CSV table of C-alpha atoms in Angstrom, one decimal:
chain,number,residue,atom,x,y,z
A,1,UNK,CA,-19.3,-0.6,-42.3
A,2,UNK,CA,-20.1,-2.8,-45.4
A,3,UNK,CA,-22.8,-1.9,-48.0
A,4,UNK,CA,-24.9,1.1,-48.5
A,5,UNK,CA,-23.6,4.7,-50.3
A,6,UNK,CA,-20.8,6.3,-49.4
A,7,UNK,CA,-20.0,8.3,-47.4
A,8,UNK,CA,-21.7,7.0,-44.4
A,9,UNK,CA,-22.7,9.5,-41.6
A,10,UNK,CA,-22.0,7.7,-37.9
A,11,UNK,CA,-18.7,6.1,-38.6
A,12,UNK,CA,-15.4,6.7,-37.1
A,13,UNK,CA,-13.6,5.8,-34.0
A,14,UNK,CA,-15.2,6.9,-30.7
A,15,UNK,CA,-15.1,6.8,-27.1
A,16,UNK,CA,-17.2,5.0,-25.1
A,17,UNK,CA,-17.5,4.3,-21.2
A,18,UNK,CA,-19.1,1.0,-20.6
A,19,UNK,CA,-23.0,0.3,-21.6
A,20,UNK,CA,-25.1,-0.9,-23.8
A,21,UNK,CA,-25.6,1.7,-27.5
A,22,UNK,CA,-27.5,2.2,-30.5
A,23,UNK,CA,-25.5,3.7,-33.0
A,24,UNK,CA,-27.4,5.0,-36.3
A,25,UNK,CA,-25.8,4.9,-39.7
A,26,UNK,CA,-26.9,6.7,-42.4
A,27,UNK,CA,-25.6,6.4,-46.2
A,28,UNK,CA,-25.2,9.1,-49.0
A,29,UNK,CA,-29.1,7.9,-49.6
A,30,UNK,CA,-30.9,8.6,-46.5
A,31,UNK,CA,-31.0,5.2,-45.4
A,32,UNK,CA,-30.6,4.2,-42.4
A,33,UNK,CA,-29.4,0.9,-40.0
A,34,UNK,CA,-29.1,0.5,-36.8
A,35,UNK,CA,-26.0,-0.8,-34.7
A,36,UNK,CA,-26.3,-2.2,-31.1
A,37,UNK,CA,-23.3,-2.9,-28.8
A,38,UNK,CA,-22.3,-3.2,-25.5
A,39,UNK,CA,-19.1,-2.2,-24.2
A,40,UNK,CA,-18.0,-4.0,-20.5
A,41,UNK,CA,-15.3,-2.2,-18.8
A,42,UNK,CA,-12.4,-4.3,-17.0
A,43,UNK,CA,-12.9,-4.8,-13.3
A,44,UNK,CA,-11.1,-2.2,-11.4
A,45,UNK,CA,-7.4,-1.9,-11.3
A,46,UNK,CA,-6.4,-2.3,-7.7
A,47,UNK,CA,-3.2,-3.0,-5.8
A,48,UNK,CA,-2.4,-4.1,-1.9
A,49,UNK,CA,1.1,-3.4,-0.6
A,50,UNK,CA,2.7,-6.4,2.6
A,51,UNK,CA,5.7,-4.2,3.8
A,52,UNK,CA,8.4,-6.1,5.2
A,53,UNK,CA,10.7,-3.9,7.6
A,54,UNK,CA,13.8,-3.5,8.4
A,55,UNK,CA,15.5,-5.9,11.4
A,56,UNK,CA,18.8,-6.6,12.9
A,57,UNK,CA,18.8,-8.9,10.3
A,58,UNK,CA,18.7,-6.8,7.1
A,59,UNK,CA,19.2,-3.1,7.5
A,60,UNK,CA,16.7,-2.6,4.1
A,61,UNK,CA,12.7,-3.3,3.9
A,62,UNK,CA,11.1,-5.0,0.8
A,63,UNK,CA,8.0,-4.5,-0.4
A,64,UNK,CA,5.3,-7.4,-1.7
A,65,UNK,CA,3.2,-5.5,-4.2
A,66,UNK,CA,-0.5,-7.9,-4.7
A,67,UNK,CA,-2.4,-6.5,-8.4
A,68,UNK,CA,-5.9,-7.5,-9.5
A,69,UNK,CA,-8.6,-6.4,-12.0
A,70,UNK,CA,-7.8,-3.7,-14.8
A,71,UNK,CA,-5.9,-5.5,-17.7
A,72,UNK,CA,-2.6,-7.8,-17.3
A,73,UNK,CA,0.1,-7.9,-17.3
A,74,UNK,CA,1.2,-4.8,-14.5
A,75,UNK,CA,3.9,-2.5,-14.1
A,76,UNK,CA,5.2,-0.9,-10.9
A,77,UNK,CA,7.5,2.5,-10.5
A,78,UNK,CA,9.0,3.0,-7.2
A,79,UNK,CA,10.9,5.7,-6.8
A,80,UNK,CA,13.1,6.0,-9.9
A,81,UNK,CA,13.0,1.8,-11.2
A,82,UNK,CA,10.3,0.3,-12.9
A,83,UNK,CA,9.4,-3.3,-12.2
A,84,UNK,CA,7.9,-5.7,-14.5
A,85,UNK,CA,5.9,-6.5,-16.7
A,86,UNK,CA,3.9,-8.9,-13.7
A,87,UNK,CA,1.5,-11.2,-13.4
A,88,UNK,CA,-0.1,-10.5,-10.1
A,89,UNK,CA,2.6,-10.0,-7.9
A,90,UNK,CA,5.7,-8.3,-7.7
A,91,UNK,CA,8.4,-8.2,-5.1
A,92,UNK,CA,10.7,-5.3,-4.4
A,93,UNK,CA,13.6,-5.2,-2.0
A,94,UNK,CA,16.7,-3.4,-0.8
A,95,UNK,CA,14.5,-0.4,0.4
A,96,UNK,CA,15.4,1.9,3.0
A,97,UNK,CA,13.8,3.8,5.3
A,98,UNK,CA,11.7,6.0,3.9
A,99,UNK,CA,8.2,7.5,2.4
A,100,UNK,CA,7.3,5.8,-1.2
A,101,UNK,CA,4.7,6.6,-4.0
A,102,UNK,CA,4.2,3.0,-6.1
A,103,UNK,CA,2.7,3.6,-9.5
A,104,UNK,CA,0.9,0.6,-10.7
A,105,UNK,CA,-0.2,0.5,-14.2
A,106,UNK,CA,-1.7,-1.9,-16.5
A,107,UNK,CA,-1.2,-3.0,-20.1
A,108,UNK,CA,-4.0,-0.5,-21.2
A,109,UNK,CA,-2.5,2.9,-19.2
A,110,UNK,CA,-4.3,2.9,-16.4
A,111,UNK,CA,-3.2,3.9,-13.4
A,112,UNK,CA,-3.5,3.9,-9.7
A,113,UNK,CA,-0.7,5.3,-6.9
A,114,UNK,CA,0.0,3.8,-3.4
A,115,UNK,CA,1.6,6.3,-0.9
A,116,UNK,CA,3.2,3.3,1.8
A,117,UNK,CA,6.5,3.5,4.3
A,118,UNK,CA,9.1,1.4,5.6
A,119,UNK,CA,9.9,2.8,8.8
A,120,UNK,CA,13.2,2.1,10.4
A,121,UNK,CA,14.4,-0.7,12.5
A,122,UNK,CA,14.4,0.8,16.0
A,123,UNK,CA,16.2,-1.9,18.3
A,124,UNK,CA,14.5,-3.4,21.5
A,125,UNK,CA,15.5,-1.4,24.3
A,126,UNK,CA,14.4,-2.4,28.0
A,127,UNK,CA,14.9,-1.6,31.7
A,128,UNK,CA,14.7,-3.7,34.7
A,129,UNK,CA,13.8,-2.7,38.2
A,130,UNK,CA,14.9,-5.1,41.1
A,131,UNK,CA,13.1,-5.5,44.4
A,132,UNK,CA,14.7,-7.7,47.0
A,133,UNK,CA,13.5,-10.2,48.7
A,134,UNK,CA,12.3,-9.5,52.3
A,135,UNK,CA,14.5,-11.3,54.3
A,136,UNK,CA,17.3,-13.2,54.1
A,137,UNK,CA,16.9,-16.5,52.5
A,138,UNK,CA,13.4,-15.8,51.5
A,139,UNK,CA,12.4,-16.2,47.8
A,140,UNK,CA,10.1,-13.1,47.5
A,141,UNK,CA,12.0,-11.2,45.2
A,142,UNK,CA,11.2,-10.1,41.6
A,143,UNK,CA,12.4,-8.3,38.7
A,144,UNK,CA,10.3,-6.1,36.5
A,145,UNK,CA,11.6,-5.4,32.9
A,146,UNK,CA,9.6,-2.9,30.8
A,147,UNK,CA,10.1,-2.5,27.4
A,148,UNK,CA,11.6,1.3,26.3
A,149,UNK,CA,11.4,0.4,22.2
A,150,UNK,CA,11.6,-2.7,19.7
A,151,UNK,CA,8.8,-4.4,17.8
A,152,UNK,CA,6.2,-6.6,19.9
A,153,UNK,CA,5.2,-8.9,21.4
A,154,UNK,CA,8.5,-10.0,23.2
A,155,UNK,CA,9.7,-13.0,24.4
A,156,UNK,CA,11.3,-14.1,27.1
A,157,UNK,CA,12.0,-17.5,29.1
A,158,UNK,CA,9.3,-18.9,26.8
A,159,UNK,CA,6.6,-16.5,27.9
A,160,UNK,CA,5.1,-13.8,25.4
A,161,UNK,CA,4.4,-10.2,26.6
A,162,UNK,CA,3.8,-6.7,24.9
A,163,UNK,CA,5.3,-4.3,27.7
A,164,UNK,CA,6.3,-5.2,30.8
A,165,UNK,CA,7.4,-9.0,32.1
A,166,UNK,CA,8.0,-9.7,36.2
A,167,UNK,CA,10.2,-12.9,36.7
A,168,UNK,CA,8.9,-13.7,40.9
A,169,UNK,CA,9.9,-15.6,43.4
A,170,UNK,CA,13.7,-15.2,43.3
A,171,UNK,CA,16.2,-15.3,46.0
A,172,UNK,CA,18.7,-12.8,46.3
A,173,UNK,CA,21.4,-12.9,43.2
A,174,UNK,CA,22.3,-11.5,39.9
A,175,UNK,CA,20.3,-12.4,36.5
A,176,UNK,CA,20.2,-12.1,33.6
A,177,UNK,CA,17.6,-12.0,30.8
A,178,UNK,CA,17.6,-11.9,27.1
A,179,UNK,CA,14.5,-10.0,25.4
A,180,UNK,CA,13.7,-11.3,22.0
A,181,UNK,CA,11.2,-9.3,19.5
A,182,UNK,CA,9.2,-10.1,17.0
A,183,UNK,CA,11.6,-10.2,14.1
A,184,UNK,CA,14.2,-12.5,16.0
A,185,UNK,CA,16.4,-9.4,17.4
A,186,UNK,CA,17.5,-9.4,20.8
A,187,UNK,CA,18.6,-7.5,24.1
A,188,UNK,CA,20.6,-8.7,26.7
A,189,UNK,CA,20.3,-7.2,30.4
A,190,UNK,CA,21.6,-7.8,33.8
């Protein structure tokens, strides 16, 4: 404050959640002003997580951490390394396997936590039944292949399917098919 007696009674540093005040000040000599203010809090710290998982590829996940609103620049904890200081996004690889808590904090201390998990690459894994065709020389066989594990949708000879694929109208003989998931990993049966 500038002017009036000293002291002056309603000074000093306080806390405030976000509004609109009146603050009265009074001097040594009973007179008084009056202080208006507003306060606007920052928007809301908050924090979206794009796991990437583990593949036949890479045998470790990464994570693709998104940050808005509280106050920039961010910092994120995962596990026991800090990353940062960010802008709005922040990458984090070489994970394994495995439960994590991100703490994401702002230049002004606040805080929010993600729980998230990479889950482990489980390998596709299929079985094929044969039926033969009904006499010989016809072309009424098939062969059903249903999906044990692996990530969907699959792929095979250009069709996509989520569980089970029949390949019809073959004639008696041996195949072969190779099962590709959704990350690019494959499976090879006879």
């Amino acid at each position: 404050t500038t002017g009036g007696t000293e002291p002056v009674n309603g000074t000093g540093t306080f806390q405030f959640p976000g509004g609109t005040y009146q603050q009265i000040l009074t001097d040594a000599n009973g007179c008084n002003t009056e202080v208006d203010f507003t306060l606007t809090n920052p928007p809301a710290l908050v924090a979206s997580v794009n796991i990437t998982e583990p593949s036949c590829l890479n045998n470790f996940g990464a994570m693709l951490i998104s940050t808005s609103g509280g106050t920039g620049p961010y910092t994120v904890q995962v596990g026991p390394n800090q990353y940062g200081p960010y802008s709005n996004t922040q990458t984090v690889s070489g994970l394994s396997p495995g439960s994590y808590i991100l703490f994401i904090t702002d230049s002004a201390g606040c805080q929010i936590n993600i729980d998230t998990n990479i889950n482990a690459y489980v390998a596709p894994l299929a079985t094929a039944t044969a039926t033969n065709p009904t006499c010989f020389g016809y072309n009424d066989g098939f062969v059903t292949i249903t999906m044990q594990t692996g990530i969907g949708p699959f792929h095979l000879n250009g069709q996509t399917f989520t569980t089970t694929f029949t390949d019809n109208n073959l004639p008696a003989a041996t195949y072969s098919y190779t099962i590709t998931d959704s990350l690019g990993c494959t499976y090879s049966l006879n």
